[in-house]
Coordinates of C-alpha atoms in Angstrom, one line a residue:
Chain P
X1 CA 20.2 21.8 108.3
X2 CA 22.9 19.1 108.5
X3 CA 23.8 18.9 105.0
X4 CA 27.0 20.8 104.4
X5 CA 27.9 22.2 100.9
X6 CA 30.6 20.1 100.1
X7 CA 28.5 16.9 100.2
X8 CA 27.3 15.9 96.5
X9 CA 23.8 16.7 96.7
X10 CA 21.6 13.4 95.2
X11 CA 18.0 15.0 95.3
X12 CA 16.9 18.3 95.3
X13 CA 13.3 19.6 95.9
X14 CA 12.6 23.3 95.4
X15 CA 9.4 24.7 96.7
X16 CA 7.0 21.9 95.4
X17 CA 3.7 22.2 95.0
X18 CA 1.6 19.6 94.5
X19 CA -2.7 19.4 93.7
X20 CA -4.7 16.9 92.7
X21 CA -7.7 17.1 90.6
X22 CA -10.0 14.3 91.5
X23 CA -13.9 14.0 90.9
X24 CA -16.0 13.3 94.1
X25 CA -19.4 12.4 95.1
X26 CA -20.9 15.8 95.9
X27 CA -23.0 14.8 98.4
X28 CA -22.8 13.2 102.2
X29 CA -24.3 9.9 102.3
X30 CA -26.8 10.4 104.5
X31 CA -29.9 8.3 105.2
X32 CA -31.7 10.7 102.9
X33 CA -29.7 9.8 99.6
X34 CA -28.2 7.1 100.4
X35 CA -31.1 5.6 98.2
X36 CA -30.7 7.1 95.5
X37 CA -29.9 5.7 92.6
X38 CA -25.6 6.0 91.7
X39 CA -26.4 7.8 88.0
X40 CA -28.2 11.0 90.2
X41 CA -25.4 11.2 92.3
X42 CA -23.6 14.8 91.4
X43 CA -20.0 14.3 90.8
X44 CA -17.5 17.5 91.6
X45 CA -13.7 18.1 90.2
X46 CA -12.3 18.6 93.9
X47 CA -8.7 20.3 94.4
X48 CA -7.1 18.8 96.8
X49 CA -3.6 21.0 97.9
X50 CA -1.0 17.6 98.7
X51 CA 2.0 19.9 99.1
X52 CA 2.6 23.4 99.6
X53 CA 5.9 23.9 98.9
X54 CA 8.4 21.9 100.3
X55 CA 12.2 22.3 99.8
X56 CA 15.0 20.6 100.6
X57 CA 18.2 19.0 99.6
X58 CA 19.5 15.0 99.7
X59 CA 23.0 15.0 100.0
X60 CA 24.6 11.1 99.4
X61 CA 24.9 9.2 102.6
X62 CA 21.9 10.4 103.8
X63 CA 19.3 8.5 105.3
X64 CA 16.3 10.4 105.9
X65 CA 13.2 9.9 107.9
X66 CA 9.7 11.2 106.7
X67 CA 7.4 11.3 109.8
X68 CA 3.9 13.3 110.2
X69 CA 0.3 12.5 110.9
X70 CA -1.6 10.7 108.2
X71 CA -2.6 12.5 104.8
X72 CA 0.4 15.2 105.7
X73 CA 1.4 14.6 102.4
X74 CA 4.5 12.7 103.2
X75 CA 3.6 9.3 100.4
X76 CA 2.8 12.5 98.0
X77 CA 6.1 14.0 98.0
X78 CA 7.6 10.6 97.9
X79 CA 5.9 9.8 94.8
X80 CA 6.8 13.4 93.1
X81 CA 10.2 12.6 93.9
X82 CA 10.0 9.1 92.3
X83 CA 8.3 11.0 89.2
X84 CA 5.0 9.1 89.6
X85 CA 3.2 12.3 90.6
X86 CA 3.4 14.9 88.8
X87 CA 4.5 18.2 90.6
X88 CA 2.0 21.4 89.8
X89 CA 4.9 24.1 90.8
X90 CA 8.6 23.5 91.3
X91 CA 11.3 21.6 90.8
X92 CA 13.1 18.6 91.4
X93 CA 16.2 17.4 90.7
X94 CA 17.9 13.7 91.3
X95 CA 20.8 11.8 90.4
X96 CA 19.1 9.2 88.8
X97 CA 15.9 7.4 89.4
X98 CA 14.7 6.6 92.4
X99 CA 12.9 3.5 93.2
X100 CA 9.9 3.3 95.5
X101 CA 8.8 0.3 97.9
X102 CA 5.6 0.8 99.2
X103 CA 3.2 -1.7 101.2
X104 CA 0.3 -2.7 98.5
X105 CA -0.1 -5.8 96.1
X106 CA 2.4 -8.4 95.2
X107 CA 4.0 -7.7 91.6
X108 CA 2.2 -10.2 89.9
X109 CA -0.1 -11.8 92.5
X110 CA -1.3 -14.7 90.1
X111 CA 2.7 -15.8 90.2
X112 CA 4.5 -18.0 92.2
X113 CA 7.1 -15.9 94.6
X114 CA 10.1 -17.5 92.5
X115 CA 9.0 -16.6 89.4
X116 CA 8.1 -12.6 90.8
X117 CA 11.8 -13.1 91.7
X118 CA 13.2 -13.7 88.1
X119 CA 10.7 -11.1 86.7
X120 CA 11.3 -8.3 89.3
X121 CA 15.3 -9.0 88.5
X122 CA 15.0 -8.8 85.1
X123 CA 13.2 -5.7 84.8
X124 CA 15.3 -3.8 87.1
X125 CA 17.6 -4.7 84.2
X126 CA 19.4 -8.1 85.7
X127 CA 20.5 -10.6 83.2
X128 CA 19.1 -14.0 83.4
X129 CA 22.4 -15.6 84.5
X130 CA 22.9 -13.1 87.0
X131 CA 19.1 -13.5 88.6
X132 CA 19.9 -17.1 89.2
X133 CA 23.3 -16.5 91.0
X134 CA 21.6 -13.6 93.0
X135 CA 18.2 -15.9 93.6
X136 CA 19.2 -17.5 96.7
X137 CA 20.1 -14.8 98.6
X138 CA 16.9 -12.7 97.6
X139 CA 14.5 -16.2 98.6
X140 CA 16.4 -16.3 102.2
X141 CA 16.9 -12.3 102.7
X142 CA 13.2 -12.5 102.5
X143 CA 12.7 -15.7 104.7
X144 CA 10.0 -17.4 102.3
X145 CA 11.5 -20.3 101.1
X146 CA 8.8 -22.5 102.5
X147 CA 6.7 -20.7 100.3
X148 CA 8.1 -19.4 97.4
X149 CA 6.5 -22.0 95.0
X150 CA 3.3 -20.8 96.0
X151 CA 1.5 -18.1 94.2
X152 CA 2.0 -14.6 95.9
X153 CA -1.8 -14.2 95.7
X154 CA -1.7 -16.3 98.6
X155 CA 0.5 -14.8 101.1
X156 CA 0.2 -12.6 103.9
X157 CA 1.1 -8.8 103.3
X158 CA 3.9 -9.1 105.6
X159 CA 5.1 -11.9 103.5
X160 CA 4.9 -10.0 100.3
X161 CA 6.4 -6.8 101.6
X162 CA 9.4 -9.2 102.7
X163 CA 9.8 -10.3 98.9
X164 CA 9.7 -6.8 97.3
X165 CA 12.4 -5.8 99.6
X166 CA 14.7 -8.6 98.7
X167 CA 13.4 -7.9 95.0
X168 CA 14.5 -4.6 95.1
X169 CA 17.2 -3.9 97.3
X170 CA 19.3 -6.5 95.0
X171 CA 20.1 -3.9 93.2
X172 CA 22.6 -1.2 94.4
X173 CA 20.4 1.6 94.5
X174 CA 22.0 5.6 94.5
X175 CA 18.0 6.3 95.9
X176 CA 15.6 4.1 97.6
X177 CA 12.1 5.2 99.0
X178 CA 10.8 2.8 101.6
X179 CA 7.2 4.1 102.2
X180 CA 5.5 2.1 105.5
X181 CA 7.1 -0.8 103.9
X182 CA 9.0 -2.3 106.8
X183 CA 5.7 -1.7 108.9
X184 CA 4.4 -4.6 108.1
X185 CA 7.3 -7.2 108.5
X186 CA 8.4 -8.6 112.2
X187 CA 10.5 -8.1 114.1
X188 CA 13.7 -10.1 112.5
X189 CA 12.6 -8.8 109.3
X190 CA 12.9 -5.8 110.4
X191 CA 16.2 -5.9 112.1
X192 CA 17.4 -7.2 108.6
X193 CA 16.2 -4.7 106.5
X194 CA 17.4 -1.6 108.7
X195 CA 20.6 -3.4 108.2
X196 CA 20.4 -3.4 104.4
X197 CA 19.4 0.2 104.4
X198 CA 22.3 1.2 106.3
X199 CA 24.3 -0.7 104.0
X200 CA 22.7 0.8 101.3
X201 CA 23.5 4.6 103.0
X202 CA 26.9 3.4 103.7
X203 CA 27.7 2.6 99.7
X204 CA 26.8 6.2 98.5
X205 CA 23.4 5.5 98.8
X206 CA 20.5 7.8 100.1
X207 CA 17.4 6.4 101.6
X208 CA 14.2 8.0 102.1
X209 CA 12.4 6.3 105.0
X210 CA 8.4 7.2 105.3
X211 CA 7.2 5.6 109.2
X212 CA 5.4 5.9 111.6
X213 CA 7.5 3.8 114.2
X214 CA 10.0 6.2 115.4
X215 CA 12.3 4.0 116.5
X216 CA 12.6 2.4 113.5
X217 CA 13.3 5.7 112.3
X218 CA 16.2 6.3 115.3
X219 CA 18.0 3.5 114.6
X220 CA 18.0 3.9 111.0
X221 CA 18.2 7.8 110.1
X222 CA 20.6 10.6 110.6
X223 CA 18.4 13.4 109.4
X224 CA 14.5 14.0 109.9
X225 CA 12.2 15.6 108.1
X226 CA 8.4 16.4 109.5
X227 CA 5.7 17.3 107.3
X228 CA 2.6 18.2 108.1
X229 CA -0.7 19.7 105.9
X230 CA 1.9 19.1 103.1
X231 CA 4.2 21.9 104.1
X232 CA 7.4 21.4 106.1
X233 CA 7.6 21.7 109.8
X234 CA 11.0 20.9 110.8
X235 CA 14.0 19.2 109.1
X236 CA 16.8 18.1 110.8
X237 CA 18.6 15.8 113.4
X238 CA 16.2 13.0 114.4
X239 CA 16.0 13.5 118.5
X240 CA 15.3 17.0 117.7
X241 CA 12.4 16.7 115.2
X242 CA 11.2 13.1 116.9
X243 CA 10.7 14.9 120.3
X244 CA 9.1 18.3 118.4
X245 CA 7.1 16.1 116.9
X246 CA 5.9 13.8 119.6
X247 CA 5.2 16.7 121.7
X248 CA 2.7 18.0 119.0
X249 CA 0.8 15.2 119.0
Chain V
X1 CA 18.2 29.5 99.0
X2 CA 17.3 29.7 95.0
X3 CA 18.5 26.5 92.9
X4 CA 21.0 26.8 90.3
X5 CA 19.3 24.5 87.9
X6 CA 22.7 24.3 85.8
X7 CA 25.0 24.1 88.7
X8 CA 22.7 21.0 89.5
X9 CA 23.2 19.8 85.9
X10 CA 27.1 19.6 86.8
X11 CA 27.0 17.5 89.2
X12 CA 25.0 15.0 87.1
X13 CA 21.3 15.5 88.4
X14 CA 18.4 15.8 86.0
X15 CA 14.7 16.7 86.4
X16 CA 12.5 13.8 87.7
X17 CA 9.9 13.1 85.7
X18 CA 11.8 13.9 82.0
X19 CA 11.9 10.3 79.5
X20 CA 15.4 9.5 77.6
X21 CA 15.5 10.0 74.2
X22 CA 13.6 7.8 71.6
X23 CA 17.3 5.8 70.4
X24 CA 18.3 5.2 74.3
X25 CA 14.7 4.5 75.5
X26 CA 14.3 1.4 72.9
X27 CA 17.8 0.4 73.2
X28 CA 16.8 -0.1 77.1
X29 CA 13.7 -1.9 76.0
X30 CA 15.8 -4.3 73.6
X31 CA 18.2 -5.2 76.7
X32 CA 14.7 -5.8 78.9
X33 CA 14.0 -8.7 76.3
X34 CA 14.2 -11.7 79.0
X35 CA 12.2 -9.8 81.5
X36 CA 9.7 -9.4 78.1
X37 CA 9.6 -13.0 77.0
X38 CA 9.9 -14.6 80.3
X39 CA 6.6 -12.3 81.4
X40 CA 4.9 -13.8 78.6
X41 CA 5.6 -17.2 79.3
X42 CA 5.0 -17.3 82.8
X43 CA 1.6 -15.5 82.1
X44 CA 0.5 -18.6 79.6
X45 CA 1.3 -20.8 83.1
X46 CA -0.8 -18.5 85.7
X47 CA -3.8 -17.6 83.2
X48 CA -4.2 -22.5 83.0
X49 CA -2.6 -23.6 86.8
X50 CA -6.4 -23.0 88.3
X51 CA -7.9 -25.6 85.7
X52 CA -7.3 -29.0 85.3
X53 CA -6.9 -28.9 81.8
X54 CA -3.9 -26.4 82.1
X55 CA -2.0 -25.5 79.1
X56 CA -4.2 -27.6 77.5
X57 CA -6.6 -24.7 77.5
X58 CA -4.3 -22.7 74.9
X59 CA -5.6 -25.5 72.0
X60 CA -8.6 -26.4 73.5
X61 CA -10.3 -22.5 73.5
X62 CA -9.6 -22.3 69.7
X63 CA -11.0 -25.8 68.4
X64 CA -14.0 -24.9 70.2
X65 CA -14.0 -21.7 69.0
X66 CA -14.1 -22.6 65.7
X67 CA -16.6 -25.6 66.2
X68 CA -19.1 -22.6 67.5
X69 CA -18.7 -20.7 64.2
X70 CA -18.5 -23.9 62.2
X71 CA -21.5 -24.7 63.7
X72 CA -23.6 -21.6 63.3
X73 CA -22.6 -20.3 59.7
X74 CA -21.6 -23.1 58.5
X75 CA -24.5 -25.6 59.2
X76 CA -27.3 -23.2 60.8
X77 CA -27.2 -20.2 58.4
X78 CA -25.3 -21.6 55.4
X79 CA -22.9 -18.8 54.6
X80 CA -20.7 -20.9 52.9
X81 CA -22.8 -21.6 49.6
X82 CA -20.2 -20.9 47.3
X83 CA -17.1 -20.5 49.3
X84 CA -14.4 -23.5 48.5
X85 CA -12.7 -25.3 51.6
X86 CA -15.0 -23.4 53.9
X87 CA -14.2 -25.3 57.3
X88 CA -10.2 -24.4 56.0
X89 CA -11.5 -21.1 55.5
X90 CA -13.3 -20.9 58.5
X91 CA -10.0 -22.4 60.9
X92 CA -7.9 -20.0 59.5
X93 CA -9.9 -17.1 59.7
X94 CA -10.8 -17.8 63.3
X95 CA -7.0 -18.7 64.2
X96 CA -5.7 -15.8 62.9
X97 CA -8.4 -13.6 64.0
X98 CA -7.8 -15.2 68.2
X99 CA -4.9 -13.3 68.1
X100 CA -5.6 -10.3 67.1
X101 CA -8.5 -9.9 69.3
X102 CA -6.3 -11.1 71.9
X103 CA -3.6 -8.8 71.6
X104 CA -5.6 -6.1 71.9
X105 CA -7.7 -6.8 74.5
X106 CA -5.2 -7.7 76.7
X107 CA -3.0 -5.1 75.3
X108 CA -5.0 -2.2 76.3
X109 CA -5.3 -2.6 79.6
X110 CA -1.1 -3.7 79.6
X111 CA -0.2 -1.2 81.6
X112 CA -3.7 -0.3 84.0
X113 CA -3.6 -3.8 85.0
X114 CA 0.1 -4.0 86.4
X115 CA 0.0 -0.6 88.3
X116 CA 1.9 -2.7 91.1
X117 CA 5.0 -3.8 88.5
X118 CA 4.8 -0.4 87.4
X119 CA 4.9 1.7 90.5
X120 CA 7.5 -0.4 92.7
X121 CA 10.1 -1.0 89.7
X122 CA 11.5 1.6 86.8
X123 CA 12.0 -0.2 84.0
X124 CA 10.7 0.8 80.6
X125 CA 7.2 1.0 80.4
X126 CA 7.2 -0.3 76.7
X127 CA 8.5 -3.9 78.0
X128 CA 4.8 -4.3 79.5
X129 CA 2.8 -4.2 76.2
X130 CA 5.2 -5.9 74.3
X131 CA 4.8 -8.8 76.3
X132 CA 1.3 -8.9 75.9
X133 CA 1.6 -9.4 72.4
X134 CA 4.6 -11.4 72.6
X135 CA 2.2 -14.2 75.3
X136 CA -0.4 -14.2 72.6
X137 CA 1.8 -14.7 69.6
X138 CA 3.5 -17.7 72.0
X139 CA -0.5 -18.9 72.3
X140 CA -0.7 -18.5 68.4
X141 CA 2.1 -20.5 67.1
X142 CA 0.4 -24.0 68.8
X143 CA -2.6 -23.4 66.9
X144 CA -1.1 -22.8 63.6
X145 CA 0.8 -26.4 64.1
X146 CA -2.9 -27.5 64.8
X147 CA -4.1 -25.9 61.9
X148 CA -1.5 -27.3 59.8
X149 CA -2.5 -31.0 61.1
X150 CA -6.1 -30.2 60.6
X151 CA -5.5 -29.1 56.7
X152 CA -3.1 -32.4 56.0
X153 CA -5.9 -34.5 57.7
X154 CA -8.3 -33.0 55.0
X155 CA -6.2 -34.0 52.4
X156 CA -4.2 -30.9 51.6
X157 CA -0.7 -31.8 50.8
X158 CA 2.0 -30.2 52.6
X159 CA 3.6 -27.4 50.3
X160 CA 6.8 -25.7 50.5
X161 CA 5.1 -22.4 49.8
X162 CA 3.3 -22.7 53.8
X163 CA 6.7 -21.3 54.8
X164 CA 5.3 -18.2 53.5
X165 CA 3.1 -18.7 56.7
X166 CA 6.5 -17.4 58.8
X167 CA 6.7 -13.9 57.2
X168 CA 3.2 -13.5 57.5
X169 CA 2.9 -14.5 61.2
X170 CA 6.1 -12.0 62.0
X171 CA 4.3 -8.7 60.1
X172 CA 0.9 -10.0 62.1
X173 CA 2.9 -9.6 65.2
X174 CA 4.0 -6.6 64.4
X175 CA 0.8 -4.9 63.4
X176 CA -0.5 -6.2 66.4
X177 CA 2.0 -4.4 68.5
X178 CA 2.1 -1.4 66.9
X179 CA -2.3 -1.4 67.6
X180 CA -1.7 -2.6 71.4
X181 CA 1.3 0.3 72.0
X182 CA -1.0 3.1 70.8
X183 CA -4.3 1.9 72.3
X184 CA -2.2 1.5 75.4
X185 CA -1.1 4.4 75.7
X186 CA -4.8 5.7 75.2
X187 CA -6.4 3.6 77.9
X188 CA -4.2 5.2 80.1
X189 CA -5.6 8.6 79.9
X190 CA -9.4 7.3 79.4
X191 CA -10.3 4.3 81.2
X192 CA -13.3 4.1 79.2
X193 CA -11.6 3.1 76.1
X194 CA -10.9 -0.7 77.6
X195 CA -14.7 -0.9 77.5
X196 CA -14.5 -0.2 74.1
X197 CA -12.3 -2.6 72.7
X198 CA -14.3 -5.2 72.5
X199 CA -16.8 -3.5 70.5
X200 CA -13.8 -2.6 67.8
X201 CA -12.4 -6.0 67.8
X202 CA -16.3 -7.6 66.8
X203 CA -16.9 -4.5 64.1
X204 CA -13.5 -5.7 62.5
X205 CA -14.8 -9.1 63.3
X206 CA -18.1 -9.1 61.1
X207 CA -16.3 -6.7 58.8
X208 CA -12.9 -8.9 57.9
X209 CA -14.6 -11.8 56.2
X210 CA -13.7 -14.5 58.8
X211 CA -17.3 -16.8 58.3
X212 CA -17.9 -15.2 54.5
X213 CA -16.0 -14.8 51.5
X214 CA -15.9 -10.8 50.4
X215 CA -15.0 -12.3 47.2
X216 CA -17.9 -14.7 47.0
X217 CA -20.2 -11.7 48.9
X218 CA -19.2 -9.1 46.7
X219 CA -18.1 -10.6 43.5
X220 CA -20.5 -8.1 41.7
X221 CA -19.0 -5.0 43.7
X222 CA -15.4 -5.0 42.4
X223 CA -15.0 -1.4 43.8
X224 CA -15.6 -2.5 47.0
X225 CA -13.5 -5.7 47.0
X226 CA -10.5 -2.8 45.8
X227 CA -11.3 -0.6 48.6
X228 CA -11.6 -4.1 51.7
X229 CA -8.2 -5.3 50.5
X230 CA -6.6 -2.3 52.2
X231 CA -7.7 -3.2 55.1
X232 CA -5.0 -4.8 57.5
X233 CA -6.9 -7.6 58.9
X234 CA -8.3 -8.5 55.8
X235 CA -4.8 -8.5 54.1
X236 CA -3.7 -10.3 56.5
X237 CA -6.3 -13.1 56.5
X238 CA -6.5 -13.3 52.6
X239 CA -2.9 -14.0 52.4
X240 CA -3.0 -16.4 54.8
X241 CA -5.7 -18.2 53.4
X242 CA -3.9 -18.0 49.7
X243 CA -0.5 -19.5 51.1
X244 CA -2.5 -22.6 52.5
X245 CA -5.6 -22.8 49.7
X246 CA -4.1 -22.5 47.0
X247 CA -5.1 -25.6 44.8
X248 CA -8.6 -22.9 44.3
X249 CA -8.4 -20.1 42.0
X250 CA -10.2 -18.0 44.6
X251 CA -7.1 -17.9 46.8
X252 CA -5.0 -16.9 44.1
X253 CA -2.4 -14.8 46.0
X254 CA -2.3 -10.9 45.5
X255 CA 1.1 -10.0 45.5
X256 CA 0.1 -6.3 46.6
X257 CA -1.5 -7.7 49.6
X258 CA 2.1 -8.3 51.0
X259 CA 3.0 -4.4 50.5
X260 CA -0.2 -3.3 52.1
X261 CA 0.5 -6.1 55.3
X262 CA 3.9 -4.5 55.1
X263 CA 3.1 -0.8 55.3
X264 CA 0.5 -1.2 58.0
X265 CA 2.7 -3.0 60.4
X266 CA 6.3 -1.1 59.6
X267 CA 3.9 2.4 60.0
X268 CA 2.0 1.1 62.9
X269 CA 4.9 0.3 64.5
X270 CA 6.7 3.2 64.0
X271 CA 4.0 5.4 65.1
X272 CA 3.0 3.4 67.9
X273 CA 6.3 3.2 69.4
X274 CA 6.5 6.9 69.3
X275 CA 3.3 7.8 70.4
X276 CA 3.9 5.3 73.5
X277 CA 7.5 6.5 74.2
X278 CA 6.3 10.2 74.6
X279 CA 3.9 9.4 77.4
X280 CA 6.8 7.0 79.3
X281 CA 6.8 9.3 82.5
X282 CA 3.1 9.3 82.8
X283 CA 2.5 5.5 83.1
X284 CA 3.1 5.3 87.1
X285 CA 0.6 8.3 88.2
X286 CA -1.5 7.0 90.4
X287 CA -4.2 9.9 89.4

């Protein structure tokens, strides 16, 4: 571990267990029933087992890399920690709520990018006055001005994932979960937004960092965590677990 | 290493996934009150920049609205033998009606339908369906100037009793949020219930008295015409159509109609903001 006990701790998770419950199609579609009509079709309450418990400990300044194979469980455990998943056994604590970017659709995709500013400002509680002062650095943190009359329904998912960033980083967050969502940006994008999240880090912050590009993960983190088949594998300084876990694989 | 859940409490950290309480949570949805009305407005511009028309649509849907019903019961199946003014009757039954329907379709499905808004920003939950209402009450207040025009062009003259119209619209928009918070909240845990709505919306629909007069209908069935008038919609729609019609002795306003309008809505809300409140931490599941 690299936390030492005099740090403040900002989230703690203690042996979580996570499991969904989720109705399935019973049966493989084979060329058999594949025919069939969808009303015969059997449907099953499946338990799926997401995490097994997991525990560890945030401490502030932290920025923390989530790496493991797909379906480990790593977006699961982000969203228990954000409080959008519900955790079936355990705990866990945090400092105050954490916010969550993750790749997926625009915030109001009918809505031009400007206005998705203003709205995503005012609900994370900005006042109007404030949104406008803050709006130009948002429009060219994100590098859309060209088109940020448009409406977001129209741009690329590298484009919106640029303008959720800027939306959300405004704010000086204590937590930030960034789930796959640099992934999709290039390269300059990138380079700016590993800046902001050490900047973040650097003013008490703790950042939660869920990739798959490890060296995005290098340049950013000073503590790794691997999960894998949702229980924890290794946790701790990023050439160590990077290497362990490249080796695996 | 076990965790010291009140040596965690110290140093200021709380259990993810608890709600604040009732007082703080609504105080935080008061200071979200930009976020709520700028929502709303910018929804009335998305839903008309693909047609040509644009926000033209917002007075356009209800004139033809009511020409349809004009149309069917009052020239095709004659409903209005005996009913005085019955295009007035008609317009403001239909006008009113839009927004309740409205409200709650929309409303239901207020916090389903954003899943994106709701899992990458906190913010109170509650701000979602509010604005809902708040978009269709902005859609609402156009027609009623419409409807006013229409009722001077048929010779009614302006009174200063159609300020009474004001109260009335505010304890509509409150009934109608209190509906859209709890069935909100419902659709949430069962899908299904969206499908549903509709089918509520056109039983109170056919059941309010919006293309025939209960008190025409029913004029023989006094019992029944005591038991409808508790009805919200109903109330509501009766004293609307008493604070505009009333050169007729048919829409002689009943003063008790305003205490039944009144307790619906104050309860409604109440209850709805409660119920709503105590499922705030479930809104973002994705499951």
């Amino acid at each position: 571990m690299v936390a030492s006990s005099d740090r403040r701790p900002v989230v703690v998770v203690d042996n979580v267990h996570v499991e969904y419950k989720v109705l399935a199609t019973g049966k493989k579609a084979t060329a058999a029933n594949t025919k069939q009509s969808i009303f015969s079709r059997r449907r099953t309450m499946q338990t799926v087992h997401a995490l097994k418990g997991v525990s560890f400990t945030a401490y502030e300044n932290d920025s923390i890399g989530i790496i493991g194979s797909n379906g480990s469980g790593k977006s699961t455990l982000m969203r228990a920690i954000t409080g959008l998943t519900p955790v079936s056994k355990g705990n866990i604590w945090a400092s105050s709520r954490p916010s969550m970017l993750g790749v997926g659709a625009a915030l109001i995709k009918d809505l031009s990018g400007s206005r998705n500013v203003i709205l995503g400002g005012l609900a994370l509680g900005f006042t109007k006055a404030e949104i406008e002062g803050l709006y130009d650095d948002i429009v060219d943190f994100a590098g859309i001005r060209k088109f940020i009359d448009m409406p977001m329904r129209t741009y690329s998912s590298g484009m919106t994932a640029r303008l959720k960033f800027a939306i959300a980083t405004i704010r000086d967050h204590e937590i930030l979960i960034v789930d796959e969502a640099l992934a999709v940006g290039d390269r300059a994008f990138r380079t700016r937004s590993e800046n902001r999240i050490r900047e973040i880090r650097d003013n008490a912050g703790t950042v939660f960092l869920v990739s798959h590009s490890m060296s995005s993960i290098r340049d950013t983190c000073n503590r790794v965590i691997w999960i894998e088949k949702g229980e924890m594998k290794m946790d701790g300084d990023p050439e160590e677990v990077i290497a362990a876990y490249e080796a695996s694989s | 290493m076990p965790v010291d859940a009140s040596r965690l409490e110290a140093q200021g950290l709380s259990r993810v996934g608890g709600r604040p309480p009732y007082f703080s949570y609504m105080r935080e949805v008061f200071q979200r009150r930009d976020f709520i009305v700028s929502l709303a407005r910018y929804r009335i511009e998305a839903e008309n920049q693909r047609n040509r028309l644009g926000v033209g649509w917002v007075l356009l849907k209800p004139i033809l609205n009511a020409l349809v019903f004009g149309l069917v019961f009052g020239i095709l199946m004659k409903s209005h033998a005996d009913t005085p003014f019955f295009i007035e009757f008609l317009l403001i039954g239909v006008f009113l009606f839009e927004f309740f329907s409205g409200s709650l379709g929309a409303g239901s499905k207020s916090i389903t339908s954003n899943s994106a808004l709701v899992q990458s920003l906190s913010f109170p939950r509650m701000s979602l369906p509010i604005s809902v209402v708040t978009q269709k009450f902005f859609q609402l207040v156009p027609t009623m100037a419409l409807l006013i025009i229409a009722l001077v062009v048929m010779g009614h003259r302006p009174q200063l009793e159609w300020l009474l119209l004001i109260p009335l619209l505010a304890l509509f928009y409150v009934f109608c949020l209190g509906m859209v918070l709890i069935v909100a909240r419902l659709t949430v845990h069962v899908r299904d219930l969206a499908n549903l709505i509709p089918f509520l919306t056109r039983f109170v629909f056919y059941t309010t008295g919006i293309f025939f007069s209960f008190d025409v209908r029913f004029a023989d069935h006094p019992e029944l015409l005591e038991i409808v008038q508790y009805q919200p919609v109903y109330a509501i729609l009766s004293l609307g159509r008493s604070i505009l019609l009333n050169s007729d002795p048919l829409y002689t306003m009943d003063p008790t109609l305003w205490w039944i309008t009144g307790a619906w809505s104050i309860g409604l809300l109440v209850i709805g903001s409660v119920f709503f409140w105590r499922a705030e931490e479930r809104y973002g599941r994705v499951f």
